[in-house]
Amino acid sequence: MVRPWEADPAASFSRRLGKSAAELGQTSGGSGCPDIWELDNGDIAVIGRDLSAAYTDRLPPDASLAADERLVIIPRSMLVAAKADIPDE
């Protein structure tokens, strides 16, 4: 099956969208901090908690997870802080 979009594993991190987890008080300073990054090809990388197993059976009818996809949760404050960095188009 050919997908209309495929992630490019060669893309590099370009810029953080919003504020870091430390700036938002969403980390204890250890490893594993949520984050949102724009890649050099325009795609977005999200670092968060993998809760695929917890949500798979509760997905809305028009949402699905492929075998190579994960449902990732980030704090609401992180996405709100990134809003100004996300273009309208």
Backbone as a chain_set.jsonl record, in Angstrom:
{"seq": "MVRPWEADPAASFSRRLGKSAAELGQTSGGSGCPDIWELDNGDIAVIGRDLSAAYTDRLPPDASLAADERLVIIPRSMLVAAKADIPDE", "coords": {"N": [[0.834, -1.191, 0.0], [0.615, 2.148, -0.915], [1.354, 5.102, 0.695], [0.055, 8.431, 0.983], [1.609, 10.25, 2.356], [4.778, 10.078, 3.865], [6.966, 9.687, 6.578], [10.16, 11.222, 6.743], [13.097, 9.849, 7.515], [15.563, 11.034, 7.305], [15.333, 13.707, 7.785], [16.182, 16.663, 9.614], [16.291, 18.176, 12.918], [14.991, 21.402, 13.161], [13.832, 23.731, 14.48], [12.621, 24.518, 17.752], [9.198, 24.436, 18.613], [7.332, 26.649, 20.352], [7.822, 26.59, 23.894], [10.416, 25.161, 25.959], [10.202, 22.116, 27.91], [11.256, 22.58, 30.429], [11.005, 25.379, 30.677], [8.255, 25.528, 30.874], [7.708, 24.227, 33.186], [7.266, 21.498, 33.092], [8.864, 19.33, 33.611], [11.093, 17.371, 35.598], [13.681, 17.824, 35.407], [15.148, 15.632, 34.795], [15.776, 12.895, 32.514], [13.722, 12.506, 29.573], [11.685, 14.496, 28.466], [8.749, 16.195, 27.391], [8.258, 17.573, 24.103], [8.11, 19.738, 21.192], [8.986, 19.901, 17.855], [9.941, 21.488, 14.806], [10.87, 20.063, 11.758], [13.551, 20.143, 9.307], [12.324, 19.736, 6.877], [9.811, 20.669, 7.172], [7.986, 19.02, 8.43], [6.591, 17.888, 11.6], [7.91, 16.995, 14.722], [7.038, 15.244, 17.598], [7.652, 14.818, 20.957], [6.667, 12.791, 23.469], [4.631, 11.054, 25.89], [4.132, 7.679, 25.215], [1.08, 6.481, 24.769], [-0.321, 4.677, 23.334], [-1.345, 2.028, 23.684], [-3.161, 2.42, 25.753], [-5.1, 4.036, 24.6], [-5.932, 2.953, 22.152], [-8.264, 1.269, 21.912], [-10.188, 3.151, 22.365], [-10.276, 5.047, 20.415], [-11.675, 7.617, 18.291], [-14.24, 6.898, 15.809], [-13.322, 7.68, 13.248], [-10.574, 7.698, 13.41], [-7.387, 6.101, 13.46], [-4.676, 3.851, 14.252], [-1.784, 2.952, 12.626], [0.37, 0.073, 12.326], [2.962, 1.02, 12.565], [2.709, 3.414, 13.918], [2.302, 5.659, 16.723], [0.364, 6.813, 19.454], [0.826, 9.789, 20.955], [1.082, 11.627, 23.923], [1.139, 14.962, 25.041], [1.695, 17.742, 27.304], [-1.009, 20.075, 27.616], [-0.319, 22.761, 27.938], [2.073, 22.909, 26.569], [1.435, 22.691, 23.825], [-0.201, 24.947, 23.582], [1.679, 26.956, 24.109], [3.186, 26.677, 21.823], [1.602, 27.623, 19.819], [1.904, 30.226, 18.665], [4.126, 29.839, 17.077], [3.333, 28.194, 15.049], [2.468, 28.099, 11.734], [-0.39, 29.448, 9.931], [-0.937, 28.235, 7.519]], "CA": [[0.0, 0.0, 0.0], [1.355, 3.398, -1.005], [0.777, 6.154, 1.522], [0.252, 9.753, 0.386], [2.664, 10.935, 3.114], [5.673, 9.192, 4.6], [7.973, 10.392, 7.369], [11.515, 11.161, 6.184], [14.028, 9.647, 8.618], [16.772, 11.838, 7.108], [15.066, 15.102, 8.158], [16.871, 17.112, 10.831], [15.592, 19.127, 13.765], [15.237, 22.763, 12.712], [13.572, 24.684, 15.559], [11.599, 24.147, 18.738], [7.96, 25.184, 18.551], [6.906, 26.97, 21.712], [8.817, 26.65, 24.959], [10.913, 23.864, 26.412], [9.511, 21.55, 29.071], [11.784, 23.262, 31.616], [10.382, 26.704, 30.747], [6.844, 25.365, 31.208], [7.578, 23.506, 34.447], [6.737, 20.173, 32.778], [9.923, 18.332, 33.752], [11.801, 17.385, 36.877], [15.089, 18.033, 35.091], [15.758, 14.363, 34.398], [15.583, 12.547, 31.11], [12.35, 12.29, 29.16], [10.894, 15.724, 28.509], [7.921, 16.413, 26.206], [8.771, 18.651, 23.254], [7.574, 19.839, 19.833], [10.019, 20.44, 16.969], [9.768, 21.515, 13.354], [12.015, 19.487, 11.063], [13.993, 20.974, 8.185], [11.443, 19.54, 5.717], [8.512, 21.223, 7.521], [7.22, 18.095, 9.264], [6.643, 18.171, 13.026], [8.262, 15.88, 15.605], [6.489, 15.412, 18.942], [8.195, 13.919, 21.979], [5.701, 12.716, 24.554], [4.422, 9.727, 26.454], [3.452, 6.733, 24.327], [-0.104, 5.911, 25.402], [-1.038, 3.968, 22.274], [-2.082, 0.888, 24.213], [-4.258, 2.898, 26.596], [-6.117, 4.737, 23.822], [-6.288, 2.27, 20.904], [-9.661, 0.803, 21.929], [-11.089, 4.284, 22.582], [-10.13, 6.028, 19.344], [-12.905, 7.958, 17.574], [-14.454, 6.018, 14.651], [-12.577, 8.111, 12.058], [-9.144, 7.734, 13.726], [-6.798, 4.764, 13.577], [-3.223, 3.782, 14.391], [-1.12, 1.908, 11.849], [1.321, -0.703, 13.127], [4.181, 1.796, 12.791], [2.343, 4.702, 14.508], [2.071, 5.7, 18.157], [-0.388, 7.942, 19.961], [1.71, 10.428, 21.915], [0.436, 12.658, 24.721], [1.979, 16.042, 25.567], [0.899, 18.646, 28.121], [-1.753, 21.098, 26.89], [0.433, 24.022, 27.988], [3.136, 22.867, 25.571], [0.849, 23.014, 22.523], [-0.645, 26.342, 23.653], [2.881, 27.777, 23.985], [3.694, 26.553, 20.454], [0.622, 28.181, 18.879], [2.445, 31.383, 17.942], [5.171, 29.379, 16.153], [2.736, 27.327, 14.042], [1.846, 28.925, 10.692], [-1.79, 29.162, 9.601], [-0.95, 27.368, 6.32]], "C": [[0.874, 1.248, 0.0], [0.629, 4.458, -0.181], [1.011, 7.512, 0.863], [1.317, 10.583, 1.11], [3.489, 9.891, 3.83], [6.684, 10.038, 5.344], [9.355, 10.174, 6.755], [12.513, 11.01, 7.327], [15.334, 10.434, 8.472], [16.568, 13.302, 7.498], [15.733, 15.419, 9.494], [15.997, 18.067, 11.629], [15.986, 20.546, 13.362], [15.036, 23.774, 13.839], [12.502, 24.144, 16.495], [10.382, 25.022, 18.496], [7.489, 25.406, 19.985], [8.078, 27.021, 22.669], [9.251, 25.244, 25.348], [10.1, 23.395, 27.617], [9.977, 22.221, 30.355], [11.137, 24.64, 31.786], [8.925, 26.628, 31.191], [6.625, 24.63, 32.532], [7.027, 22.104, 34.275], [7.796, 19.084, 32.873], [10.545, 18.454, 35.127], [13.298, 17.589, 36.653], [15.809, 16.761, 34.688], [15.557, 14.108, 32.92], [14.098, 12.38, 30.817], [11.474, 13.509, 29.298], [10.039, 15.841, 27.246], [8.454, 17.602, 25.412], [8.071, 18.61, 21.899], [8.631, 20.525, 18.977], [9.553, 20.454, 15.528], [11.037, 20.942, 12.742], [12.364, 20.344, 9.855], [13.164, 20.78, 6.923], [10.018, 20.053, 5.986], [7.634, 20.3, 8.346], [7.442, 18.435, 10.737], [6.969, 16.896, 13.792], [7.735, 16.202, 17.002], [7.104, 14.357, 19.851], [7.208, 13.939, 23.14], [5.605, 11.297, 25.066], [3.636, 8.871, 25.486], [2.309, 6.081, 25.093], [-0.971, 5.185, 24.377], [-1.901, 2.846, 22.829], [-3.298, 1.329, 25.027], [-5.404, 3.495, 25.793], [-6.62, 3.984, 22.594], [-7.76, 1.851, 20.857], [-10.67, 1.938, 22.091], [-10.984, 5.357, 21.502], [-11.485, 6.363, 18.723], [-13.025, 7.088, 16.318], [-13.63, 6.396, 13.415], [-11.08, 8.269, 12.322], [-8.634, 6.304, 13.851], [-5.293, 4.887, 13.717], [-2.705, 2.648, 13.527], [-0.107, 1.21, 12.757], [2.591, 0.086, 13.439], [3.897, 3.19, 13.365], [2.113, 4.552, 16.008], [1.245, 6.929, 18.481], [0.432, 8.528, 21.107], [0.959, 11.559, 22.604], [1.482, 13.666, 25.188], [1.095, 16.937, 26.429], [0.212, 19.708, 27.26], [-0.959, 22.403, 26.833], [1.534, 24.071, 26.937], [2.596, 23.218, 24.182], [0.377, 24.464, 22.49], [0.557, 27.278, 23.473], [3.442, 27.758, 22.568], [2.805, 27.248, 19.428], [1.184, 29.333, 18.05], [3.491, 30.988, 16.902], [4.61, 28.53, 15.004], [2.031, 28.192, 12.987], [0.394, 28.513, 10.43], [-1.907, 28.232, 8.4], [0.365, 26.677, 6.159]], "O": [[1.774, 1.38, 0.83], [-0.571, 4.675, -0.351], [2.055, 7.724, 0.246], [1.867, 11.52, 0.531], [2.944, 8.917, 4.348], [7.205, 11.008, 4.795], [9.677, 9.075, 6.304], [12.751, 11.978, 8.05], [16.125, 10.494, 9.413], [17.534, 14.065, 7.537], [15.835, 14.569, 10.378], [15.082, 18.688, 11.089], [17.17, 20.857, 13.238], [15.925, 24.572, 14.135], [11.602, 23.413, 16.083], [10.514, 26.211, 18.207], [7.277, 24.451, 20.733], [9.179, 27.437, 22.31], [8.545, 24.268, 25.098], [9.401, 24.181, 28.256], [9.182, 22.413, 31.275], [10.767, 25.025, 32.894], [8.417, 27.559, 31.817], [5.485, 24.433, 32.951], [6.396, 21.565, 35.185], [7.639, 18.02, 32.273], [10.522, 19.521, 35.74], [14.087, 17.532, 37.597], [16.969, 16.812, 34.278], [15.206, 15.016, 32.166], [13.308, 12.138, 31.73], [10.603, 13.551, 30.167], [10.538, 15.614, 26.144], [9.031, 18.529, 25.981], [7.512, 17.586, 21.506], [9.116, 21.602, 19.326], [8.855, 19.544, 15.08], [12.145, 21.288, 13.152], [11.564, 21.176, 9.428], [13.279, 21.572, 5.987], [9.129, 19.899, 5.148], [6.635, 20.746, 8.909], [8.364, 19.175, 11.081], [6.378, 15.845, 13.543], [7.959, 17.295, 17.523], [7.079, 13.163, 19.552], [6.949, 14.991, 23.724], [6.414, 10.441, 24.708], [2.589, 9.288, 24.99], [2.533, 5.234, 25.958], [-2.189, 5.089, 24.528], [-3.074, 2.734, 22.473], [-4.343, 0.68, 24.988], [-6.552, 3.471, 26.237], [-7.657, 4.355, 22.043], [-8.427, 2.067, 19.845], [-11.875, 1.716, 21.969], [-11.534, 6.448, 21.651], [-12.354, 5.496, 18.636], [-12.016, 6.592, 15.816], [-13.277, 5.525, 12.62], [-10.385, 8.91, 11.533], [-9.357, 5.411, 14.292], [-4.705, 5.904, 13.346], [-3.137, 1.505, 13.676], [0.224, 1.713, 13.831], [3.229, -0.15, 14.465], [4.764, 4.062, 13.303], [1.776, 3.474, 16.499], [1.408, 7.974, 17.851], [0.699, 7.854, 22.102], [0.282, 12.353, 21.952], [2.556, 13.296, 25.662], [-0.129, 16.898, 26.302], [0.791, 20.186, 26.284], [-0.93, 23.071, 25.799], [1.894, 25.149, 26.464], [3.236, 23.965, 23.444], [0.538, 25.141, 21.475], [0.461, 28.28, 22.764], [4.101, 28.71, 22.15], [3.218, 27.441, 18.284], [0.951, 29.393, 16.843], [3.717, 31.728, 15.945], [5.347, 28.187, 14.081], [1.102, 28.932, 13.312], [0.007, 27.371, 10.679], [-2.896, 27.508, 8.282], [0.546, 25.909, 5.214]]}, "num_chains": 1, "name": "protein.A"}
